Short mmCIF file of C-alpha atoms in Angstrom, two decimals:
data_model
loop_
_atom_site.label_atom_id
_atom_site.label_comp_id
_atom_site.label_asym_id
_atom_site.label_seq_id
_atom_site.Cartn_x
_atom_site.Cartn_y
_atom_site.Cartn_z
CA MET A 1 -27.26 1.97 5.14
CA SER A 2 -25.02 2.72 2.21
CA PHE A 3 -23.06 -0.06 0.56
CA THR A 4 -19.49 0.90 -0.27
CA ILE A 5 -17.45 -0.49 -3.14
CA TYR A 6 -13.74 -0.81 -2.39
CA PRO A 7 -11.63 -1.31 -5.54
CA ALA A 8 -8.55 -3.24 -4.51
CA ILE A 9 -4.87 -2.75 -5.20
CA ASP A 10 -2.69 -5.62 -4.06
CA MET A 11 0.98 -4.66 -4.19
CA ARG A 12 3.95 -6.95 -4.61
CA GLY A 13 7.38 -5.90 -5.79
CA GLY A 14 6.00 -2.46 -6.63
CA ASN A 15 3.44 -3.94 -9.04
CA CYS A 16 -0.34 -4.28 -8.93
CA VAL A 17 -1.05 -7.99 -8.71
CA ARG A 18 -3.71 -10.54 -7.87
CA LEU A 19 -3.07 -13.89 -6.26
CA LEU A 20 -5.23 -16.98 -6.65
CA GLN A 21 -6.51 -18.01 -3.21
CA GLY A 22 -3.62 -16.15 -1.60
CA ASP A 23 -0.99 -18.32 -3.32
CA TYR A 24 2.16 -16.26 -3.90
CA ASN A 25 3.14 -18.71 -6.65
CA GLN A 26 -0.05 -17.96 -8.60
CA GLU A 27 0.34 -14.28 -9.31
CA THR A 28 -0.97 -12.17 -12.17
CA ILE A 29 0.49 -8.70 -12.71
CA TYR A 30 -2.03 -6.05 -13.80
CA GLY A 31 0.10 -2.91 -13.66
CA ASP A 32 3.45 -1.51 -12.64
CA SER A 33 2.24 1.57 -10.75
CA PRO A 34 -0.01 1.24 -7.69
CA PHE A 35 -0.41 5.01 -7.60
CA ASP A 36 -1.57 5.21 -11.22
CA MET A 37 -4.08 2.45 -10.50
CA ALA A 38 -5.34 4.28 -7.42
CA GLN A 39 -5.60 7.49 -9.42
CA SER A 40 -7.72 5.75 -12.05
CA PHE A 41 -10.05 4.38 -9.37
CA ALA A 42 -10.40 7.81 -7.77
CA ALA A 43 -11.10 9.38 -11.17
CA ALA A 44 -13.88 6.84 -11.72
CA GLY A 45 -15.56 8.01 -8.53
CA ALA A 46 -14.35 5.61 -5.84
CA GLU A 47 -14.86 7.03 -2.36
CA TRP A 48 -12.60 4.38 -0.84
CA ILE A 49 -9.62 2.41 -2.16
CA HIS A 50 -8.43 -0.79 -0.53
CA MET A 51 -4.66 -1.33 -0.67
CA VAL A 52 -2.75 -4.39 0.48
CA ASP A 53 0.99 -4.71 0.96
CA LEU A 54 1.45 -8.39 0.07
CA ASP A 55 5.20 -8.21 0.60
CA GLY A 56 4.55 -6.67 3.98
CA ALA A 57 2.04 -9.35 4.94
CA LYS A 58 4.56 -12.05 4.10
CA ASP A 59 7.63 -10.36 5.61
CA GLY A 60 5.97 -8.82 8.65
CA LYS A 61 7.08 -5.27 7.90
CA ARG A 62 6.11 -2.33 5.69
CA VAL A 63 7.44 -2.74 2.14
CA ASN A 64 5.17 -0.92 -0.34
CA ASP A 65 4.08 1.87 1.98
CA ARG A 66 5.37 4.68 -0.24
CA PHE A 67 2.63 3.99 -2.80
CA VAL A 68 -0.05 4.07 -0.11
CA ILE A 69 1.15 7.37 1.32
CA GLU A 70 1.41 8.89 -2.14
CA ALA A 71 -2.19 7.94 -2.88
CA ALA A 72 -3.37 9.24 0.49
CA GLY A 73 -1.62 12.54 -0.06
CA LYS A 74 -2.61 13.21 -3.64
CA LEU A 75 -6.08 11.68 -4.12
CA LYS A 76 -9.48 12.68 -2.78
CA ALA A 77 -10.50 9.07 -2.19
CA ASN A 78 -10.19 7.59 1.29
CA ILE A 79 -7.44 4.98 1.59
CA GLN A 80 -7.38 1.88 3.76
CA ILE A 81 -4.28 -0.30 4.02
CA GLY A 82 -3.53 -3.77 5.26
CA GLY A 83 -0.45 -5.98 5.21
CA GLY A 84 2.70 -5.88 7.32
CA ILE A 85 1.22 -3.82 10.14
CA ARG A 86 2.67 -5.23 13.34
CA SER A 87 3.22 -2.26 15.68
CA GLU A 88 1.78 1.06 16.80
CA GLU A 89 4.63 2.67 14.90
CA ASP A 90 3.30 1.05 11.71
CA ILE A 91 -0.21 2.30 12.44
CA LEU A 92 0.95 5.85 13.11
CA HIS A 93 3.18 5.80 10.03
CA TYR A 94 0.04 5.52 7.95
CA LEU A 95 -2.44 7.55 9.99
CA GLU A 96 -0.07 10.51 10.31
CA ASN A 97 0.51 10.46 6.55
CA GLY A 98 -3.11 10.80 5.51
CA VAL A 99 -4.30 7.20 5.39
CA ASP A 100 -7.88 6.98 6.66
CA ARG A 101 -8.06 3.42 7.97
CA VAL A 102 -5.47 0.82 8.95
CA ILE A 103 -6.31 -2.87 8.88
CA ILE A 104 -4.79 -5.14 11.49
CA GLY A 105 -4.82 -8.85 10.74
CA SER A 106 -2.08 -11.25 11.80
CA ILE A 107 -1.22 -9.20 14.90
CA ALA A 108 -4.82 -9.51 16.04
CA VAL A 109 -4.26 -13.26 16.33
CA SER A 110 -0.72 -13.29 17.69
CA ASN A 111 -1.19 -10.38 20.11
CA PRO A 112 -4.89 -9.74 20.76
CA ALA A 113 -4.20 -7.54 23.78
CA PHE A 114 -2.21 -5.16 21.59
CA ALA A 115 -4.93 -5.21 18.94
CA ILE A 116 -7.58 -4.33 21.50
CA GLU A 117 -5.42 -1.49 22.81
CA MET A 118 -5.10 -0.09 19.27
CA ILE A 119 -8.84 -0.41 18.64
CA ARG A 120 -9.61 1.50 21.81
CA LYS A 121 -6.96 4.13 21.12
CA TYR A 122 -7.67 4.86 17.46
CA GLY A 123 -11.34 3.89 17.20
CA ALA A 124 -12.93 3.82 13.78
CA ARG A 125 -9.56 4.32 12.06
CA ILE A 126 -8.71 0.71 12.86
CA ALA A 127 -10.38 -2.16 11.01
CA VAL A 128 -9.91 -5.81 11.88
CA GLY A 129 -9.08 -8.01 8.92
CA ILE A 130 -10.17 -11.60 9.38
CA ASP A 131 -9.06 -14.03 6.69
CA ALA A 132 -10.62 -17.46 6.95
CA LYS A 133 -9.71 -20.85 5.54
CA ASN A 134 -12.43 -23.43 6.11
CA GLY A 135 -13.77 -21.27 8.91
CA TYR A 136 -10.44 -20.87 10.70
CA VAL A 137 -8.26 -17.76 10.81
CA ALA A 138 -5.28 -17.62 8.45
CA THR A 139 -2.35 -15.30 9.14
CA HIS A 140 0.98 -14.04 7.78
CA GLY A 141 -0.09 -13.52 4.20
CA TRP A 142 -2.35 -16.60 4.47
CA LEU A 143 0.68 -18.83 4.80
CA GLU A 144 -0.38 -20.10 8.24
CA THR A 145 -3.75 -21.30 9.56
CA SER A 146 -4.52 -20.96 13.26
CA ALA A 147 -6.77 -23.08 15.47
CA LEU A 148 -9.02 -20.09 16.05
CA LYS A 149 -12.47 -19.89 14.49
CA ALA A 150 -13.05 -16.72 12.47
CA VAL A 151 -16.39 -15.93 14.11
CA ASP A 152 -14.91 -16.31 17.59
CA LEU A 153 -12.19 -13.81 16.76
CA GLY A 154 -14.77 -11.45 15.29
CA LYS A 155 -16.92 -11.56 18.41
CA ARG A 156 -13.94 -10.94 20.66
CA PHE A 157 -12.96 -7.78 18.85
CA ALA A 158 -16.54 -6.57 18.40
CA ASP A 159 -16.94 -6.83 22.18
CA ALA A 160 -13.71 -4.83 22.52
CA GLY A 161 -15.09 -1.98 20.42
CA ALA A 162 -14.09 -2.70 16.83
CA GLU A 163 -16.60 -1.17 14.42
CA THR A 164 -15.37 -2.43 11.04
CA PHE A 165 -14.36 -5.91 9.94
CA ILE A 166 -12.99 -7.03 6.61
CA PHE A 167 -13.81 -10.68 6.11
CA THR A 168 -12.04 -12.69 3.43
CA ASP A 169 -12.92 -16.24 2.52
CA ILE A 170 -9.64 -17.49 1.10
CA ALA A 171 -11.29 -20.31 -0.86
CA THR A 172 -13.08 -17.76 -3.04
CA ASP A 173 -10.40 -15.06 -3.29
CA GLY A 174 -9.20 -14.45 -6.82
CA THR A 175 -11.41 -17.22 -8.23
CA LEU A 176 -14.25 -15.14 -9.74
CA LYS A 177 -16.65 -17.86 -8.56
CA GLY A 178 -18.79 -15.70 -6.31
CA PRO A 179 -18.43 -14.68 -2.67
CA ASN A 180 -19.20 -16.89 0.30
CA ILE A 181 -22.24 -14.86 1.31
CA ALA A 182 -23.27 -17.23 4.10
CA ALA A 183 -19.90 -16.89 5.82
CA VAL A 184 -19.93 -13.08 5.52
CA CYS A 185 -23.48 -12.97 6.91
CA GLU A 186 -22.47 -15.18 9.83
CA MET A 187 -19.63 -12.80 10.67
CA ALA A 188 -22.02 -9.82 10.46
CA GLU A 189 -24.55 -11.56 12.68
CA VAL A 190 -22.01 -12.62 15.32
CA THR A 191 -20.26 -9.24 15.52
CA GLY A 192 -23.25 -6.97 15.00
CA LYS A 193 -20.85 -4.55 13.30
CA ASN A 194 -20.04 -3.36 9.78
CA VAL A 195 -18.56 -6.20 7.76
CA ILE A 196 -16.87 -5.64 4.40
CA ALA A 197 -16.92 -8.71 2.18
CA SER A 198 -13.75 -9.71 0.36
CA GLY A 199 -13.14 -12.52 -2.09
CA GLY A 200 -14.89 -14.03 -5.07
CA VAL A 201 -16.91 -11.11 -6.45
CA SER A 202 -17.31 -11.86 -10.16
CA SER A 203 -20.40 -9.97 -11.29
CA LEU A 204 -22.73 -7.10 -10.58
CA ALA A 205 -25.21 -9.73 -9.39
CA ASP A 206 -22.75 -10.72 -6.66
CA LEU A 207 -22.59 -7.11 -5.50
CA LYS A 208 -26.37 -6.84 -5.55
CA ALA A 209 -26.67 -10.01 -3.47
CA LEU A 210 -24.16 -8.77 -0.90
CA ALA A 211 -25.77 -5.33 -0.73
CA ALA A 212 -29.12 -6.93 0.05
CA GLU A 213 -27.82 -8.57 3.22
CA LYS A 214 -28.16 -6.90 6.59
CA GLY A 215 -24.84 -6.04 8.20
CA ILE A 216 -22.71 -6.25 5.07
CA SER A 217 -21.59 -2.66 4.58
CA GLY A 218 -19.41 -3.04 1.51
CA ALA A 219 -17.43 -5.24 -0.82
CA ILE A 220 -13.83 -5.31 -1.94
CA VAL A 221 -13.53 -5.86 -5.68
CA GLY A 222 -10.29 -6.78 -7.37
CA LYS A 223 -9.89 -9.35 -10.09
CA ALA A 224 -13.34 -8.76 -11.57
CA LEU A 225 -12.33 -5.16 -12.31
CA TYR A 226 -8.94 -6.12 -13.69
CA GLU A 227 -10.51 -8.79 -15.89
CA SER A 228 -13.16 -6.30 -17.11
CA ARG A 229 -16.13 -8.30 -15.85
CA PHE A 230 -17.68 -4.90 -15.17
CA THR A 231 -16.46 -1.34 -14.77
CA LEU A 232 -15.88 0.44 -11.50
CA LYS A 233 -18.55 2.95 -12.50
CA GLU A 234 -21.06 0.11 -12.89
CA ALA A 235 -20.04 -1.32 -9.53
CA LEU A 236 -20.44 2.04 -7.82
CA GLU A 237 -23.91 2.40 -9.30
CA GLU A 238 -24.82 -1.06 -7.99
CA GLY A 239 -23.64 -0.03 -4.54
CA LYS A 240 -26.15 2.80 -4.29
CA ARG A 241 -29.21 1.51 -2.50
#
């Protein structure tokens, strides 16, 4: 199984940013053009680019979608988008404009029946984003924590037909302290599906460790790239196994 590297572009106010553990008050701006950033990732050889509409996640509606659609229309890389997707209209807005995969997160918790309907209708073009805080699902831009265990949610949607999960451990996100490999592995084991790890990747060794685990199909890399811990080219080489 190939291991895919997903360079990340988190968008807020039209800028490329990173948050520390999802805290909107701890933001670092790394660029003022999400499209230019996506173009640079595609030029470096990225097959996939992970984009997140942070404003959308917080406000519950699409905010930075124009940058996503521009990247999908002009770049050869596949684009996946999460944040602010609350309706079938939102999903179609992206899929009909060239986006390859839409990530549903908060709506999967608040309206699981709708999420299951979308998974069954659009198949592999829907990924389920599960963001966990101390093992429990966090929603709405990580501003709220539910009483639902992350692995229980994962199993429910795997049973419903979801093929791809993006699992984020909030405690590690943006910290450069290494991913929570045990938690990602647990999600992969419980779901039996492809799980993309998100949060904490700080080194090529982290990528190597994730790639060695059964069921982990890829890793989202953000701050480590922006802080020049390694290059995207080096990361892509590490992902070939």
